[in-house]
Coordinates of C-alpha atoms (C1' of nucleotides) in Angstrom, one line a residue:
Chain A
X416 CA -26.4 126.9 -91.6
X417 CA -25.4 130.6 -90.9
X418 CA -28.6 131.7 -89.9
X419 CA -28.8 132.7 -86.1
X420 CA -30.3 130.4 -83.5
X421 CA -29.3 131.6 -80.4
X422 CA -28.6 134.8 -78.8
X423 CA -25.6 132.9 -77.1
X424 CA -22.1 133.2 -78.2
X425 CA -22.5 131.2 -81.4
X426 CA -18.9 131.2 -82.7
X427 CA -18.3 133.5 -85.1
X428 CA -16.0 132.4 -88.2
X429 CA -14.6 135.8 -88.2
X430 CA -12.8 135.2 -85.0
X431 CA -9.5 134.5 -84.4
X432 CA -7.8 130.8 -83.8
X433 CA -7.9 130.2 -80.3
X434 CA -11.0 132.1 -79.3
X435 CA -13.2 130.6 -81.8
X436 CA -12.3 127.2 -80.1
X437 CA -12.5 128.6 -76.7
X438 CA -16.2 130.0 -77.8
X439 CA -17.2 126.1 -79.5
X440 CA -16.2 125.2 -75.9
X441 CA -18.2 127.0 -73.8
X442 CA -21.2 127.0 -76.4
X443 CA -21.0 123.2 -75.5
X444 CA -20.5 123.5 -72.1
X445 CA -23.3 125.8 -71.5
X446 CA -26.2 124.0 -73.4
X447 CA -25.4 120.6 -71.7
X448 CA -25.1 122.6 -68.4
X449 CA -29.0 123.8 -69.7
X450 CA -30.1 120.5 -70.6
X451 CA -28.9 118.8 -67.5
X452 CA -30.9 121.3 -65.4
X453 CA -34.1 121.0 -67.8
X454 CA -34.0 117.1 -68.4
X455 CA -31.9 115.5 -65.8
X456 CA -28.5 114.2 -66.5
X457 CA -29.2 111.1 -67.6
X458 CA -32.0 111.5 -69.8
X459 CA -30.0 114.1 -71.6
X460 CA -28.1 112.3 -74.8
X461 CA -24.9 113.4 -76.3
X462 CA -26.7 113.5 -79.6
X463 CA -28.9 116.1 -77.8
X464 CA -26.3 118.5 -76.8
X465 CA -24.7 118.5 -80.0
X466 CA -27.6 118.6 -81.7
X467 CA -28.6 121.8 -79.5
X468 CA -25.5 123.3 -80.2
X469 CA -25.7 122.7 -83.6
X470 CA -22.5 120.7 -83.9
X471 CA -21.7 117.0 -84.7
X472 CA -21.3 114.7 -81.7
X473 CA -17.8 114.2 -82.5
X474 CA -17.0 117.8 -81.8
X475 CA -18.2 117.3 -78.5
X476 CA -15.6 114.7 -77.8
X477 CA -12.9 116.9 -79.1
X478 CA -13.7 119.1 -76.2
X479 CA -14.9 116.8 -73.4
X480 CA -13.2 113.9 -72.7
X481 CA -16.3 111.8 -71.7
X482 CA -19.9 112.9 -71.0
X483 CA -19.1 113.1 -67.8
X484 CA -16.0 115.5 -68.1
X485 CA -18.8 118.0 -68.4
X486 CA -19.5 117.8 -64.7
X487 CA -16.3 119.6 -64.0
X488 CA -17.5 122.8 -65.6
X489 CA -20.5 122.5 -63.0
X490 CA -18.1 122.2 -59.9
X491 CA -15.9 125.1 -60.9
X492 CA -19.1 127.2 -61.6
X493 CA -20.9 126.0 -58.1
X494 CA -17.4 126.5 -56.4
X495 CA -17.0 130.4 -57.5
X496 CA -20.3 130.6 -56.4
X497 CA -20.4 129.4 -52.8
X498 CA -17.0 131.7 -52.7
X499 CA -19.2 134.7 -53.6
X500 CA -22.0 133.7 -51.2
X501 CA -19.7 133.1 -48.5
X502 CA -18.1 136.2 -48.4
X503 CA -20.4 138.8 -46.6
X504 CA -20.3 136.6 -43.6
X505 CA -16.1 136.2 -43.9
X506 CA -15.9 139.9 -44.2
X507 CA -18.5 140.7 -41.7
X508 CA -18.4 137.7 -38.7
X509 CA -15.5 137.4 -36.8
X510 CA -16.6 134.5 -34.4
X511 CA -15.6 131.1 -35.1
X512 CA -19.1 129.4 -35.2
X513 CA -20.6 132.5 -36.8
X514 CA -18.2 132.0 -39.6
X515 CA -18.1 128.2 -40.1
X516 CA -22.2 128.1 -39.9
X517 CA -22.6 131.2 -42.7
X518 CA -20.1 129.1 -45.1
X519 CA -22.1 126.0 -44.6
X520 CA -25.4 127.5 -45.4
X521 CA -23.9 129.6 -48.0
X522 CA -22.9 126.2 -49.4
X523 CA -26.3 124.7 -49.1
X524 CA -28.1 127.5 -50.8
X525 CA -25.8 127.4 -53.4
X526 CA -26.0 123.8 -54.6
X527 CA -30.2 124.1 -53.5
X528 CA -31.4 124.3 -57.4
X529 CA -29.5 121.9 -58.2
X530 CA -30.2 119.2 -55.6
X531 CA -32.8 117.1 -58.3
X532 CA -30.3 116.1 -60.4
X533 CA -26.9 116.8 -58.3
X534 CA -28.3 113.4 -56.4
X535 CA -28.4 112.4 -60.1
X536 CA -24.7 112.5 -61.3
X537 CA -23.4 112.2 -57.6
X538 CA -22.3 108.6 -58.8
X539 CA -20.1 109.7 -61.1
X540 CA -18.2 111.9 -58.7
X541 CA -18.3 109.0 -56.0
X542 CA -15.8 106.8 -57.7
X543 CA -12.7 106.9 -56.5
X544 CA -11.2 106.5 -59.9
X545 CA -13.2 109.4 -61.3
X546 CA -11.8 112.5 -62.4
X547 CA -15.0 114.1 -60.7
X548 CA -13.8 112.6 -57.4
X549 CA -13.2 115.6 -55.0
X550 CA -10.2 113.8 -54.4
X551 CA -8.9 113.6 -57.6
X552 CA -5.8 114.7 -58.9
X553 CA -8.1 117.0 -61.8
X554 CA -10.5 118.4 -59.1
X555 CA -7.3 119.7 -56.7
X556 CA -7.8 122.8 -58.1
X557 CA -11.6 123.1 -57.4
X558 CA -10.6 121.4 -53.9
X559 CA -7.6 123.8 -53.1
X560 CA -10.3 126.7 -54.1
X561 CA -12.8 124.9 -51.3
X562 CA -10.5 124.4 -48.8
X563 CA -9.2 128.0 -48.9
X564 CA -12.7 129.1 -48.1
X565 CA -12.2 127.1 -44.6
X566 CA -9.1 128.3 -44.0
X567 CA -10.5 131.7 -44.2
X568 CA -13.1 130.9 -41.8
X569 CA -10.2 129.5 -39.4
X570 CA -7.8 132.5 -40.2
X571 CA -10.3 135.6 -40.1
X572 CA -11.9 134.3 -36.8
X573 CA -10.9 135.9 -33.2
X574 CA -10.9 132.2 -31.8
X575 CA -8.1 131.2 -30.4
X576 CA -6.5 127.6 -30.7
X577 CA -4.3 125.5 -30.5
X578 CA -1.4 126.1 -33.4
X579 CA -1.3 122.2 -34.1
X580 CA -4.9 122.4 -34.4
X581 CA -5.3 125.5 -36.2
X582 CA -2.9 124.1 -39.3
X583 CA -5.0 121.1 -39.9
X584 CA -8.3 122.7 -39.4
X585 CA -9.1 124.1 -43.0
X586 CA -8.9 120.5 -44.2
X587 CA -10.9 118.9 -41.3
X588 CA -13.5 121.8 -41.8
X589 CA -13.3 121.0 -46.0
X590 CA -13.5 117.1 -45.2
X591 CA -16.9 117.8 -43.0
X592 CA -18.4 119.9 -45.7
X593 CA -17.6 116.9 -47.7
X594 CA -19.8 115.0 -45.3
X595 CA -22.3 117.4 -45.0
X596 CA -22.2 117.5 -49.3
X597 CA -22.9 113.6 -48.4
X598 CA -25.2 114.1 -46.2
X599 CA -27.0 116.5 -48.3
X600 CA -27.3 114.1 -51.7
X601 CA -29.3 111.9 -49.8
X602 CA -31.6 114.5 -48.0
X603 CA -34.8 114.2 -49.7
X604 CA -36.6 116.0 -46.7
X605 CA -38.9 119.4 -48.0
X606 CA -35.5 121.8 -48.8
X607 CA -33.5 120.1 -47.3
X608 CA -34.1 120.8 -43.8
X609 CA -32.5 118.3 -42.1
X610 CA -29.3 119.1 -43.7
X611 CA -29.9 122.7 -42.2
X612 CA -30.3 121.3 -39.3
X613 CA -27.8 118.8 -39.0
X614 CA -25.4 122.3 -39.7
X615 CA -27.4 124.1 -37.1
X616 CA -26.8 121.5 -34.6
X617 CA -23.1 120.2 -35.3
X618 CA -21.7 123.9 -35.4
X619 CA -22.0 124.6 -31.7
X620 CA -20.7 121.0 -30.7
X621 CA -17.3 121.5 -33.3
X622 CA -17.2 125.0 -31.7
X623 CA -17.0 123.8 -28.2
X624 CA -14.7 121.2 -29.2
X625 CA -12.4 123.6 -30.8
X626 CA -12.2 126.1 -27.9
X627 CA -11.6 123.2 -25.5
X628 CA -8.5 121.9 -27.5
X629 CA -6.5 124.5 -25.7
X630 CA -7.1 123.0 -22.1
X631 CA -3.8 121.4 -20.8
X632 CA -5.9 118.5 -19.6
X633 CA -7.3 117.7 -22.7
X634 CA -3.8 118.4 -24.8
X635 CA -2.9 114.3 -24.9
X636 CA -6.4 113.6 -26.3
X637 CA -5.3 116.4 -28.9
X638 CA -2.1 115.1 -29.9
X639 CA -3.7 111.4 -30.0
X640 CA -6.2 112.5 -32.2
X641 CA -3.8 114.6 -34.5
X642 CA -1.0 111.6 -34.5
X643 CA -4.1 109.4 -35.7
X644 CA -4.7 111.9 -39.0
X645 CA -1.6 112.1 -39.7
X646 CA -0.9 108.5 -39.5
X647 CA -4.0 107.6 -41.9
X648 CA -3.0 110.3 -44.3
X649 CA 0.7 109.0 -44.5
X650 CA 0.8 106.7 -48.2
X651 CA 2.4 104.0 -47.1
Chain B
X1229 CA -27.0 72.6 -77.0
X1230 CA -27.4 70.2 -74.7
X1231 CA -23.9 69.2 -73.4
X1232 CA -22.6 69.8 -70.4
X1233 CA -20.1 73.3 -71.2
X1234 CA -19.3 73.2 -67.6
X1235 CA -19.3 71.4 -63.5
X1236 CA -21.1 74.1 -62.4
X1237 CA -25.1 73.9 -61.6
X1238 CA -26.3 73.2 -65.1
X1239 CA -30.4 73.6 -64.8
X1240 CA -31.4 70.2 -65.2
X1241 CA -34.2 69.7 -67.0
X1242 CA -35.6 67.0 -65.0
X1243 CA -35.6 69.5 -62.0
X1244 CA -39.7 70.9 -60.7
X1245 CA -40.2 74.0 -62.8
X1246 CA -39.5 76.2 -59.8
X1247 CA -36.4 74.8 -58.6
X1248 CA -35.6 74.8 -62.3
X1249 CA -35.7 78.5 -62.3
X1250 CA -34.0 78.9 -59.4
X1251 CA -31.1 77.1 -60.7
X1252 CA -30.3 79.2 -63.3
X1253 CA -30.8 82.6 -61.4
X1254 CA -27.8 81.6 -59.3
X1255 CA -26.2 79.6 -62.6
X1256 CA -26.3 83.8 -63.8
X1257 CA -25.3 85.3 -60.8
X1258 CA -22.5 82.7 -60.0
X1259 CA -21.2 83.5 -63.4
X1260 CA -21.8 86.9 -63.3
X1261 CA -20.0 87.2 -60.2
X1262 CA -16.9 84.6 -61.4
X1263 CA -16.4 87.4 -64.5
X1264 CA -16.5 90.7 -62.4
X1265 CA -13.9 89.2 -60.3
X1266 CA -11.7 88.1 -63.2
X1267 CA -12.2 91.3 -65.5
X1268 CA -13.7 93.9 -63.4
X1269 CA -17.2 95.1 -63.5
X1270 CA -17.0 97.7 -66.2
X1271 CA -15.0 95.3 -68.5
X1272 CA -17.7 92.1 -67.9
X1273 CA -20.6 92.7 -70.7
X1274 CA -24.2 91.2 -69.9
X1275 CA -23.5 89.2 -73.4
X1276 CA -20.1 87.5 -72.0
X1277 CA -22.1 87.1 -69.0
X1278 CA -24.9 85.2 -71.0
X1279 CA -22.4 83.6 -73.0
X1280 CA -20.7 82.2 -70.3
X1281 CA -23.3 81.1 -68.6
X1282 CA -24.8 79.2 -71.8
X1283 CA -28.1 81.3 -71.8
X1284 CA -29.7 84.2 -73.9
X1285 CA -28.7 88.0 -73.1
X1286 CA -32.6 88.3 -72.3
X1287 CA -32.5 85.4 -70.0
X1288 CA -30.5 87.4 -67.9
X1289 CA -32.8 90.1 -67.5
X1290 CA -35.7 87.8 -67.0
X1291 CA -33.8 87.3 -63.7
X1292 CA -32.3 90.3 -63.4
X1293 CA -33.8 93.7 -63.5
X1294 CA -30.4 95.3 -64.8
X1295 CA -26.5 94.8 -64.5
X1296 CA -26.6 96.4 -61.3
X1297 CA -28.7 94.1 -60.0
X1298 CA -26.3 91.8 -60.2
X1299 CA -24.0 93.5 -57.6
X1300 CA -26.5 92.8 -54.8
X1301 CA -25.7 89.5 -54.7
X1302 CA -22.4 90.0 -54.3
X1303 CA -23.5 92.6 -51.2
X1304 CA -26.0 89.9 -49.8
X1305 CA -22.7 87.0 -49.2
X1306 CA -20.2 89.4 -48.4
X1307 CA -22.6 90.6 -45.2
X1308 CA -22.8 86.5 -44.5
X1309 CA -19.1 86.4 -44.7
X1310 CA -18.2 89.0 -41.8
X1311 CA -21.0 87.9 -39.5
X1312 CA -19.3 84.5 -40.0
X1313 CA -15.7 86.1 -39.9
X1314 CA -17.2 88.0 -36.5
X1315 CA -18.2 85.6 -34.6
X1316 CA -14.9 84.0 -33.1
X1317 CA -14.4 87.8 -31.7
X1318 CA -18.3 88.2 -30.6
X1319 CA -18.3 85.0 -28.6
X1320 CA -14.8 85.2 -27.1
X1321 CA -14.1 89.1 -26.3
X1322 CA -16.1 90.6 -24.0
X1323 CA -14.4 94.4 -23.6
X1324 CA -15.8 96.6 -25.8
X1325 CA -12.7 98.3 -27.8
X1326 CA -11.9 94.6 -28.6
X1327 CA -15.0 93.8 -29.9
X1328 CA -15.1 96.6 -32.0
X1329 CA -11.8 96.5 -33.6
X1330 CA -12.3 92.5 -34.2
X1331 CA -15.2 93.4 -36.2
X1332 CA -14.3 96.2 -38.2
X1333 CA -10.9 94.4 -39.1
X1334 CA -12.9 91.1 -39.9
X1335 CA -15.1 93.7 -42.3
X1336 CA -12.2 94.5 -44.0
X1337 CA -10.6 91.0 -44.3
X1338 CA -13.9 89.9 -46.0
X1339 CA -13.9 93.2 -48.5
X1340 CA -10.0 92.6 -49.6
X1341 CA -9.9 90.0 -52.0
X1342 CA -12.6 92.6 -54.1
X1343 CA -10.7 96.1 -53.4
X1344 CA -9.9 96.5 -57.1
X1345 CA -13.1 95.8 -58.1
X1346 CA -14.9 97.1 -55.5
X1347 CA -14.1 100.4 -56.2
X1348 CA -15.4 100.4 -59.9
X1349 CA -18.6 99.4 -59.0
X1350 CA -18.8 101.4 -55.6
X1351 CA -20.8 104.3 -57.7
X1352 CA -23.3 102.2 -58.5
X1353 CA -24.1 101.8 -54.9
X1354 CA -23.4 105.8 -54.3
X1355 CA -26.3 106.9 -56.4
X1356 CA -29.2 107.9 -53.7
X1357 CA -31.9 106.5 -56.0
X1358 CA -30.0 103.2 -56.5
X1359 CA -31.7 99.9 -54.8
X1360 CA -28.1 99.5 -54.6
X1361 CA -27.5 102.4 -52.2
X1362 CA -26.7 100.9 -48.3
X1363 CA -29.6 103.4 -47.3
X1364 CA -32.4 102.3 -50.1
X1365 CA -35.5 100.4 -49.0
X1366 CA -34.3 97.3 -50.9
X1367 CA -30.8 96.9 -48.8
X1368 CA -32.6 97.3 -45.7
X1369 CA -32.1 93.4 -45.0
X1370 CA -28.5 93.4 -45.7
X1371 CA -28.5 97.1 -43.2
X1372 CA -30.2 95.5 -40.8
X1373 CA -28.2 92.3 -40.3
X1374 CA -25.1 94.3 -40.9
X1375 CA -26.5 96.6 -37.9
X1376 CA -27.4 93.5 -35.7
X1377 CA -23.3 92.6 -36.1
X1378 CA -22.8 96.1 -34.2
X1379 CA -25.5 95.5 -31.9
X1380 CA -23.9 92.6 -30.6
X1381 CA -20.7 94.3 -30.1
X1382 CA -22.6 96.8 -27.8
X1383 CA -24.5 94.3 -25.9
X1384 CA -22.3 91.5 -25.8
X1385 CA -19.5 93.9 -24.1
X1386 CA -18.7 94.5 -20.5
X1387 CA -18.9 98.1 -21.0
X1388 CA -21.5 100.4 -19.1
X1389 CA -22.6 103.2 -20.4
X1390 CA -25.7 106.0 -20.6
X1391 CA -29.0 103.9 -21.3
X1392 CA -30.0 106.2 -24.1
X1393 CA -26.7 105.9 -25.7
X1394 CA -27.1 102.2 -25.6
X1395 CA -29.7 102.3 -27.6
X1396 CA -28.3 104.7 -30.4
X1397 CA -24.9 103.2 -30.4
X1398 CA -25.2 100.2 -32.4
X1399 CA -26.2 101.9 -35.8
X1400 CA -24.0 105.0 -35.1
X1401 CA -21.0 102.3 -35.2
X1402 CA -22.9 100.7 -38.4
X1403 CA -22.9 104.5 -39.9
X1404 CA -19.1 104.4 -38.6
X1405 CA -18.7 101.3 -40.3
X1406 CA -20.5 102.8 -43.6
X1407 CA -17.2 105.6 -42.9
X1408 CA -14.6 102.9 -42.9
X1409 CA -16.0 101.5 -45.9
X1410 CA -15.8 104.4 -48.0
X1411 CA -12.4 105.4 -47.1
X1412 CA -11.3 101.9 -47.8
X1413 CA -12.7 102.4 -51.0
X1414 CA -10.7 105.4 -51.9
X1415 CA -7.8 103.9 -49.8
X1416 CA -4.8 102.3 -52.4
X1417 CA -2.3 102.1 -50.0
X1418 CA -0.2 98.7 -50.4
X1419 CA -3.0 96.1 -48.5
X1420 CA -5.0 99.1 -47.6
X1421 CA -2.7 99.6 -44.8
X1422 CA -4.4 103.2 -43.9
X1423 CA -7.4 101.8 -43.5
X1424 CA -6.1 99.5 -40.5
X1425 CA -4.8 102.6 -39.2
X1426 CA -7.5 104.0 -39.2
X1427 CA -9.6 101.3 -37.3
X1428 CA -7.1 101.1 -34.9
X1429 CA -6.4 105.0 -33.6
X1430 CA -10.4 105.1 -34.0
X1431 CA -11.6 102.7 -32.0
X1432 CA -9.6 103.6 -28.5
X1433 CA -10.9 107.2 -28.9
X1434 CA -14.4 105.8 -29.4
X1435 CA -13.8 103.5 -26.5
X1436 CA -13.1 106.7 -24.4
X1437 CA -15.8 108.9 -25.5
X1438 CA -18.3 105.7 -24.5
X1439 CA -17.0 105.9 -21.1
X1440 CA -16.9 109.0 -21.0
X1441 CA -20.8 108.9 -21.9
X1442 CA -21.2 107.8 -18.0
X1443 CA -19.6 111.2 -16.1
X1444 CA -22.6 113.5 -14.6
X1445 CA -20.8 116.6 -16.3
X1446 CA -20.9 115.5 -19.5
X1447 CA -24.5 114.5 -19.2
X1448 CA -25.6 117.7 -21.2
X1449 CA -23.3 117.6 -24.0
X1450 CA -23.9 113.8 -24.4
X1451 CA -28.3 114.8 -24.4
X1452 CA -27.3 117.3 -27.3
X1453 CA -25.6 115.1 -29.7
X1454 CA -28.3 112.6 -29.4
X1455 CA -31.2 115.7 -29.7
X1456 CA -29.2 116.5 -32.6
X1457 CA -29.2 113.1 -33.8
X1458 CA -32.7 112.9 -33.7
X1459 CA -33.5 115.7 -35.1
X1460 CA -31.4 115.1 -38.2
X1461 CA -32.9 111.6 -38.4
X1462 CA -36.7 113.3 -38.2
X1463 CA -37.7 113.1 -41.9
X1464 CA -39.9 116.7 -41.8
Chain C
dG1414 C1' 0.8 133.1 -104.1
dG1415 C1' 1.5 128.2 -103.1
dA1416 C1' 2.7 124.3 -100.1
dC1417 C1' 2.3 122.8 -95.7
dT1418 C1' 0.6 122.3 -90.8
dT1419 C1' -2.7 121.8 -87.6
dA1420 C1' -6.9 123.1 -84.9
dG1421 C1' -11.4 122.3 -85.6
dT1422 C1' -15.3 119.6 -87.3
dT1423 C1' -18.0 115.9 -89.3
dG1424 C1' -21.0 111.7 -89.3
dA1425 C1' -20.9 107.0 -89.9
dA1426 C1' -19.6 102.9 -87.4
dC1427 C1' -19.0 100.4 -83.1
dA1428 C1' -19.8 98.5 -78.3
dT1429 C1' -22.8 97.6 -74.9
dG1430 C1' -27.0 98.0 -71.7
dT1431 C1' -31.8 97.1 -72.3
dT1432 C1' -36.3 95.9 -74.4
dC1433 C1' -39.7 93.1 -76.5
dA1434 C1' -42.5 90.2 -79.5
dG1435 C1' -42.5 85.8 -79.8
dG1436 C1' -41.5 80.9 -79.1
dA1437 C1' -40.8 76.4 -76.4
dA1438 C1' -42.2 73.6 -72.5
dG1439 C1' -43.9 71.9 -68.4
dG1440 C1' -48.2 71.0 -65.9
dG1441 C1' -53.1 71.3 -64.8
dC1442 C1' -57.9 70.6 -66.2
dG1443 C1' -61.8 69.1 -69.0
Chain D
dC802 C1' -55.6 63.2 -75.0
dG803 C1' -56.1 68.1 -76.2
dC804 C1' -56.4 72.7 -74.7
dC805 C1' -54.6 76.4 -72.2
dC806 C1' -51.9 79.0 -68.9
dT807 C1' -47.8 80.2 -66.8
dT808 C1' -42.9 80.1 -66.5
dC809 C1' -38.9 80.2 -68.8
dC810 C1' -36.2 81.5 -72.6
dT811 C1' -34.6 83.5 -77.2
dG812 C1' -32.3 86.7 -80.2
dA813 C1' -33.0 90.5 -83.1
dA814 C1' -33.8 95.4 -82.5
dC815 C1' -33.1 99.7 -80.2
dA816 C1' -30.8 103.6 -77.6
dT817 C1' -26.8 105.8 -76.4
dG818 C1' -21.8 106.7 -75.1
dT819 C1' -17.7 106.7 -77.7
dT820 C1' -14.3 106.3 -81.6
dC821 C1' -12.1 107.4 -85.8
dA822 C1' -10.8 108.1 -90.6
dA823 C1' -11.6 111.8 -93.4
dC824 C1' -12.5 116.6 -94.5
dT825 C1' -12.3 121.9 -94.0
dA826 C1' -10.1 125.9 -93.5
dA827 C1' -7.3 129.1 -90.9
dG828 C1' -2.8 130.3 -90.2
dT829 C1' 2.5 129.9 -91.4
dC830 C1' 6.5 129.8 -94.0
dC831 C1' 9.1 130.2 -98.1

DNA sequence: GGACTTAGTTGAACATGTTCAGGAAGGGCG
DNA sequence: CGCCCTTCCTGAACATGTTCAACTAAGTCC
């Protein structure tokens, strides 16, 4: 079984230890990836990736954890990507909505391809005791990566806020593209326009909001409202 | 295998055929039910369940169109329970903050005893496409009583506020609810303390904002939300 | 070079959700 | 009663995620 199938990096005996596992890896990764995206997550077998790959199942499972394990390489791909997408508007906008709207939609058109059989898998992610949860402790890095993107948005933006306010808002801002991620997976509307436009539309309101957190009249409300986060995030 | 294995409601044969039936779709379901809350959902098989319940594996899917299905039940009493565990709140309170805190903590009271398990079959409910899913066409009579709950919080409260809001307000708070519910989910703090916390800094801000609904100046900004609102919900 | 270690790989075996061809069994109808 | 139809029920068979004992071979150490 020598004889070339693929153009893709089949791995080649002659190379050394480590890579040759590293290349069994992603030779996995990628046609499961490939068959997800052509069949559907479900509807693609384990015995169908390996078979693919032209590898026994087994091998599989002494790379992946679980069938769904291979969801995480999908997350840190689509993560890199909406990074990339994102950045001509974090280099180029410098107003706060500006910024926060381009990221969104940059997000959006990012996961777009995938939304078929994103809806598909979503489940898997959705349990709390999932490693795919995006509050897991094995997606922090993929979160920490995401939330950075907001904090950029916050950071690069000539808006001006309050300092309290300004610490937490990366995570708010992550925690609403969480929703809007939500929000999204259920969206069956013609591409997805009504999570464009719930973007379109909640942008403005969150911009308003944020300049009016530096009004002296408004500061209690502020401090209630930042007291109540931190109270439900404290572990106890 | 005719003796009695257990007290519970063994189909009697001398039962009419359709009652028969019906006795041993809940004799499944009860059962069913009894195992996920002893061993947890993923650890309950459909045979145990049939073997429990004294009946084929097949039997069960006469009844039941798949193990999931078997969770919708569980959905269906649960929504009884906190209209029942509502009502002393809904017929003595009449401010609206009150209300609304009664209910959602009478929510959660019914939900505790099945946190653990809860959560491991919470992805079956995540998955858009699921009948399961609080927003799929086959949970719209569970939605819809669960919204009625909320619009007797709103109409059964002393609270004025903007007509139009009135009429939006009682499945935003369901949708609110729908919030609470998944961050109860992912909440493991000792009794799901957080989660109280939550309810409790959320609903006087909520409270305020209602009022707030009522002041001429805010008129516009109030009119946006609820364009936005309906232009998210418009399905186009 | 030879013994040893270990990463990498295999495929049969297992567990469990689901299906399906078929078999009772009650009740209506001639 | 005898026939038939529908409801209810059965358990073996199937599909698929997962495990595991065994094997291969590349590297390491003496």
């Amino acid at each position: 079984m020598t004889f070339v199938t693929t153009a893709a990096a089949e791995p080649s005996p002659s190379a050394p230890r480590r890579a040759r596992g590293e290349q069994t890896r992603q030779l996995i990764l990628e046609t499961a990836l490939r068959l997800f995206r052509e069949r559907g997550y479900a509807e693609t077998t384990m015995r169908a990736i390996a078979k693919e790959a032209g590898v026994a199942v087994g091998n599989a499972y002494y790379y992946f954890d679980s069938k769904e394990h291979l969801i995480q390489g999908f997350y840190d791909r689509n993560q890199a990507a909406h990074r990339a997408a994102a950045e001509p508007v974090l280099t180029g906008e410098t107003e706060f909505a500006a910024r926060l709207r381009g990221v969104l939609h940059a997000g959006v058109d990012v996961n777009e391809p995938y939304h078929s059989f994103a809806a598909t898998f979503f489940k898997t992610a959705a349990e709390p005791s999932s490693p795919l949860s995006p509050f897991s402790r094995e997606s922090s890095p993929a979160r920490d990566a995401s939330i950075a993107i907001f904090r950029d948005v916050v950071e690069g933006s000539s808006a001006k806020l309050d300092p309290e306010l300004r610490k937490e808002l990366p995570e708010l801002l992550w925690l609403g593209w969480m929703g809007v991620t939500l929000f999204w997976v259920y969206d069956n509307s013609p591409e997805q326009r009504r999570t464009r436009r719930l973007i379109d539309g909640a942008v403005p309101l969150i911009d308003r909001l944020v300049a009016l957190s530096r009004l002296r009249v408004l500061r209690p409300a502020l401090r209630q409202i930042l007291a109540l986060i931190e109270s439900v995030r404290r572990d106890d």
